[in-house]
mmCIF file of C-alpha atoms in Angstrom:
data_model
loop_
_atom_site.group_PDB
_atom_site.id
_atom_site.type_symbol
_atom_site.label_atom_id
_atom_site.label_comp_id
_atom_site.label_asym_id
_atom_site.label_seq_id
_atom_site.Cartn_x
_atom_site.Cartn_y
_atom_site.Cartn_z
ATOM 1 C CA MET A 1 2.254 -5.063 51.054
ATOM 2 C CA THR A 2 0.613 -8.154 49.011
ATOM 3 C CA GLY A 3 -1.823 -6.126 47.600
ATOM 4 C CA LYS A 4 0.729 -3.400 46.467
ATOM 5 C CA LEU A 5 2.918 -6.285 44.690
ATOM 6 C CA LEU A 6 -0.354 -7.553 43.079
ATOM 7 C CA ALA A 7 -1.397 -3.922 41.808
ATOM 8 C CA ALA A 8 2.321 -3.349 40.737
ATOM 9 C CA PHE A 9 2.582 -6.989 39.038
ATOM 10 C CA THR A 10 -0.837 -5.872 37.602
ATOM 11 C CA VAL A 11 0.019 -2.768 36.172
ATOM 12 C CA ILE A 12 4.023 -4.242 34.658
ATOM 13 C CA MET A 13 2.021 -6.807 32.812
ATOM 14 C CA ALA A 14 -0.541 -4.227 31.298
ATOM 15 C CA ILE A 15 2.420 -2.008 30.098
ATOM 16 C CA ALA A 16 4.010 -5.670 28.440
ATOM 17 C CA ALA A 17 0.814 -6.433 26.845
ATOM 18 C CA GLY A 18 0.182 -2.842 25.904
ATOM 19 C CA ILE A 19 3.844 -2.848 24.133
ATOM 20 C CA GLY A 20 3.664 -5.831 22.744
ATOM 21 C CA VAL A 21 0.307 -5.116 21.032
ATOM 22 C CA TYR A 22 2.085 -1.700 19.694
ATOM 23 C CA TYR A 23 5.300 -3.642 18.420
ATOM 24 C CA THR A 24 2.859 -6.323 16.593
ATOM 25 C CA GLN A 25 0.498 -3.520 15.013
ATOM 26 C CA VAL A 26 3.731 -1.438 13.807
ATOM 27 C CA HIS A 27 6.860 -3.257 13.570
ATOM 28 C CA ALA A 28 6.179 -7.252 13.882
ATOM 29 C CA TYR A 29 5.049 -8.537 10.568
ATOM 30 C CA TYR A 30 6.771 -6.228 8.220
ATOM 31 C CA TYR A 31 9.420 -7.411 5.782
ATOM 32 C CA ASP A 32 11.318 -5.322 3.113
ATOM 33 C CA VAL A 33 10.813 -5.701 -0.422
ATOM 34 C CA ALA A 34 14.009 -5.985 -2.293
ATOM 35 C CA ALA A 35 14.468 -3.951 -5.549
ATOM 36 C CA THR A 36 14.868 -6.710 -7.588
ATOM 37 C CA ASP A 37 11.375 -8.491 -6.089
ATOM 38 C CA GLU A 38 8.398 -8.861 -8.351
ATOM 39 C CA GLN A 39 6.891 -6.518 -6.219
ATOM 40 C CA ALA A 40 8.813 -3.884 -6.910
ATOM 41 C CA VAL A 41 8.106 -3.742 -10.834
ATOM 42 C CA MET A 42 5.596 -0.579 -10.920
ATOM 43 C CA ARG A 43 2.959 -1.502 -14.093
ATOM 44 C CA LEU A 44 0.626 1.115 -14.761
ATOM 45 C CA VAL A 45 -2.560 0.153 -17.126
ATOM 46 C CA SER A 46 -1.772 1.695 -20.734
ATOM 47 C CA LEU A 47 -4.237 3.756 -21.995
ATOM 48 C CA SER A 48 -4.028 2.365 -25.497
ATOM 49 C CA THR A 49 -3.968 -1.445 -24.660
ATOM 50 C CA GLY A 50 -5.485 -1.817 -21.286
ATOM 51 C CA ALA A 51 -3.035 -4.080 -20.047
ATOM 52 C CA GLY A 52 -0.159 -3.334 -17.522
ATOM 53 C CA GLU A 53 3.219 -1.875 -18.859
ATOM 54 C CA ASP A 54 6.183 -1.738 -16.716
ATOM 55 C CA ILE A 55 7.816 1.583 -16.127
ATOM 56 C CA PRO A 56 11.275 2.452 -15.172
ATOM 57 C CA VAL A 57 11.730 2.888 -11.341
ATOM 58 C CA GLU A 58 14.833 3.917 -9.570
ATOM 59 C CA ASP A 59 15.769 4.227 -5.576
ATOM 60 C CA PHE A 60 13.196 1.958 -4.898
ATOM 61 C CA ARG A 61 12.012 1.191 -1.267
ATOM 62 C CA GLY A 62 9.388 -0.667 -0.273
ATOM 63 C CA VAL A 63 7.586 -2.669 2.887
ATOM 64 C CA ASP A 64 5.270 -5.325 2.805
ATOM 65 C CA THR A 65 3.589 -7.944 5.210
ATOM 66 C CA ASP A 66 2.241 -11.361 4.658
ATOM 67 C CA THR A 67 -0.894 -10.764 6.944
ATOM 68 C CA SER A 68 -2.730 -8.303 4.844
ATOM 69 C CA PRO A 69 -2.302 -6.797 1.186
ATOM 70 C CA MET A 70 -3.440 -3.995 2.070
ATOM 71 C CA ARG A 71 0.134 -2.960 3.922
ATOM 72 C CA PHE A 72 2.246 -2.792 0.675
ATOM 73 C CA ARG A 73 3.924 0.696 0.432
ATOM 74 C CA ALA A 74 6.793 1.927 -1.812
ATOM 75 C CA CYS A 75 8.694 4.800 -2.334
ATOM 76 C CA PHE A 76 11.142 5.377 -5.647
ATOM 77 C CA THR A 77 11.502 7.924 -8.022
ATOM 78 C CA VAL A 78 10.281 7.890 -11.955
ATOM 79 C CA PRO A 79 12.598 9.207 -14.706
ATOM 80 C CA LEU A 80 9.565 10.227 -16.724
ATOM 81 C CA SER A 81 7.748 13.502 -16.760
ATOM 82 C CA ILE A 82 4.182 13.508 -15.677
ATOM 83 C CA ALA A 83 3.011 14.896 -18.905
ATOM 84 C CA THR A 84 4.200 11.713 -20.485
ATOM 85 C CA LEU A 85 2.667 9.263 -17.905
ATOM 86 C CA THR A 86 -0.782 11.191 -18.238
ATOM 87 C CA GLU A 87 -0.772 10.723 -22.010
ATOM 88 C CA THR A 88 0.277 7.022 -21.741
ATOM 89 C CA TYR A 89 -1.528 5.482 -18.453
ATOM 90 C CA GLU A 90 -4.878 5.620 -17.015
ATOM 91 C CA ILE A 91 -5.126 7.754 -14.269
ATOM 92 C CA ARG A 92 -6.985 7.088 -11.025
ATOM 93 C CA GLU A 93 -9.063 10.099 -9.949
ATOM 94 C CA ASP A 94 -10.202 8.514 -6.526
ATOM 95 C CA ALA A 95 -7.036 7.904 -5.185
ATOM 96 C CA VAL A 96 -6.383 8.259 -1.185
ATOM 97 C CA PRO A 97 -3.066 7.249 0.267
ATOM 98 C CA LEU A 98 -2.978 5.067 3.294
ATOM 99 C CA VAL A 99 -1.309 5.545 6.133
ATOM 100 C CA THR A 100 2.008 3.690 7.081
ATOM 101 C CA PRO A 101 4.234 2.938 10.129
ATOM 102 C CA GLY A 102 5.984 5.972 11.282
ATOM 103 C CA TRP A 103 9.176 4.509 10.894
ATOM 104 C CA PHE A 104 8.775 3.878 6.965
ATOM 105 C CA ASP A 105 9.725 7.638 6.748
ATOM 106 C CA CYS A 106 9.692 7.877 2.626
ATOM 107 C CA PHE A 107 6.057 7.536 2.520
ATOM 108 C CA ASP A 108 4.203 10.501 4.016
ATOM 109 C CA ALA A 109 0.279 10.003 3.206
ATOM 110 C CA ASP A 110 -0.723 13.405 4.208
ATOM 111 C CA GLU A 111 2.128 14.989 1.759
ATOM 112 C CA ILE A 112 0.878 12.653 -1.105
ATOM 113 C CA ASP A 113 -2.734 13.687 -0.373
ATOM 114 C CA ARG A 114 -2.059 17.304 -0.329
ATOM 115 C CA ALA A 115 -0.623 17.022 -3.670
ATOM 116 C CA LEU A 116 -3.262 14.570 -5.284
ATOM 117 C CA THR A 117 -5.772 17.159 -3.825
ATOM 118 C CA SER A 118 -3.966 20.145 -5.347
ATOM 119 C CA GLY A 119 -3.387 18.376 -8.441
ATOM 120 C CA GLU A 120 0.600 18.446 -8.293
ATOM 121 C CA ALA A 121 0.547 14.803 -8.124
ATOM 122 C CA VAL A 122 -1.234 12.408 -10.493
ATOM 123 C CA ALA A 123 -2.142 8.960 -9.155
ATOM 124 C CA PHE A 124 -2.359 6.210 -11.714
ATOM 125 C CA GLU A 125 -4.077 2.369 -11.852
ATOM 126 C CA ALA A 126 -1.573 0.020 -11.817
ATOM 127 C CA GLU A 127 -2.087 -3.479 -12.764
ATOM 128 C CA GLN A 128 -4.097 -5.461 -10.300
ATOM 129 C CA THR A 129 -2.163 -7.490 -7.665
ATOM 130 C CA THR A 130 -2.076 -10.677 -7.694
ATOM 131 C CA ASP A 131 -4.490 -10.564 -4.412
ATOM 132 C CA TYR A 132 -7.899 -11.276 -4.983
ATOM 133 C CA GLY A 133 -10.054 -7.672 -4.859
ATOM 134 C CA VAL A 134 -6.856 -5.823 -4.289
ATOM 135 C CA ASP A 135 -5.806 -3.021 -6.707
ATOM 136 C CA ARG A 136 -2.199 -1.258 -6.936
ATOM 137 C CA ILE A 137 -2.149 2.655 -7.141
ATOM 138 C CA VAL A 138 1.018 4.737 -7.993
ATOM 139 C CA ALA A 139 0.890 8.219 -7.589
ATOM 140 C CA VAL A 140 3.789 10.728 -9.174
ATOM 141 C CA LEU A 141 4.809 14.253 -8.132
ATOM 142 C CA PRO A 142 6.444 16.610 -10.128
ATOM 143 C CA ASP A 143 9.541 15.914 -8.960
ATOM 144 C CA GLY A 144 9.382 12.663 -9.997
ATOM 145 C CA ARG A 145 9.240 10.991 -6.516
ATOM 146 C CA GLY A 146 6.498 7.989 -6.895
ATOM 147 C CA PHE A 147 4.456 6.318 -4.409
ATOM 148 C CA ALA A 148 2.750 2.810 -4.357
ATOM 149 C CA TRP A 149 0.076 1.572 -2.022
ATOM 150 C CA GLN A 150 -2.764 -1.472 -2.443
ATOM 151 C CA VAL A 151 -6.346 -0.706 -1.856
ATOM 152 C CA LEU A 152 -9.258 -2.711 -1.976
ATOM 153 C CA ASN A 153 -11.536 -2.531 -5.043
ATOM 154 C CA GLU A 154 -15.259 -3.377 -5.424
ATOM 155 C CA CYS A 155 -15.031 -6.958 -5.950
ATOM 156 C CA GLY A 156 -12.366 -7.182 -2.574
ATOM 157 C CA ASP A 157 -14.749 -4.632 -0.634
ATOM 158 C CA ALA A 158 -17.802 -6.909 -1.223
ATOM 159 C CA VAL A 159 -16.543 -10.340 -0.731
ATOM 160 C CA PHE A 160 -14.628 -9.477 2.322
ATOM 161 C CA SER A 161 -17.492 -7.796 4.060
ATOM 162 C CA GLY A 162 -19.263 -11.107 3.512
ATOM 163 C CA LYS A 163 -21.876 -9.725 0.488
ATOM 164 C CA ASP A 164 -21.655 -11.414 -2.933
ATOM 165 C CA ALA A 165 -19.530 -10.500 -5.717
ATOM 166 C CA PRO A 166 -20.846 -7.526 -7.944
ATOM 167 C CA ASP A 167 -21.093 -8.507 -11.296
ATOM 168 C CA GLY A 168 -18.161 -8.507 -13.444
ATOM 169 C CA CYS A 169 -15.867 -9.403 -10.825
ATOM 170 C CA PRO A 170 -14.093 -12.714 -11.210
ATOM 171 C CA PRO A 171 -14.958 -15.332 -9.014
ATOM 172 C CA PRO A 172 -13.775 -15.022 -5.405
ATOM 173 C CA PRO A 173 -11.249 -17.422 -3.594
ATOM 174 C CA ASP A 174 -11.818 -20.705 -2.157
ATOM 175 C CA LYS A 175 -13.195 -19.891 1.497
ATOM 176 C CA ALA A 176 -12.466 -23.072 2.815
ATOM 177 C CA LYS A 177 -8.866 -22.977 1.987
#
């Protein structure tokens, strides 16, 4: 009888640990980004100046976490046409959306990827975020739906892999902090 109780206890603890790990990965550290938050401002890189310019967005929904700058995701609508955007802002050719937790249902990485691959959607270079080595990408579909996510750029990819930053990168943050 003691062996059965011990086995049952072990199974219950393993299930509880699995639920805890799942919750931690999918829900625990995320928080909503308010439409009034600085992160909700979409700044695309202008073709004429090379600087970030705010674009109007409506119906903003966003999530982020303090554990990784790569977990930022946002959905919104853009009242500007794709033609206007492509004539004004820098296009990002290599954009591949990152997946997001299933509960953040406005951001469907597969749909966005299909639209980008088919040429239906266009991805734009957004102004570099405040996090070292991280770029924001904004994709817009013809119906005005917009999506934003963040990816490592070549500077971040090298430094976070333990390599020296490539030429032209700003100095990496002090690792001793």
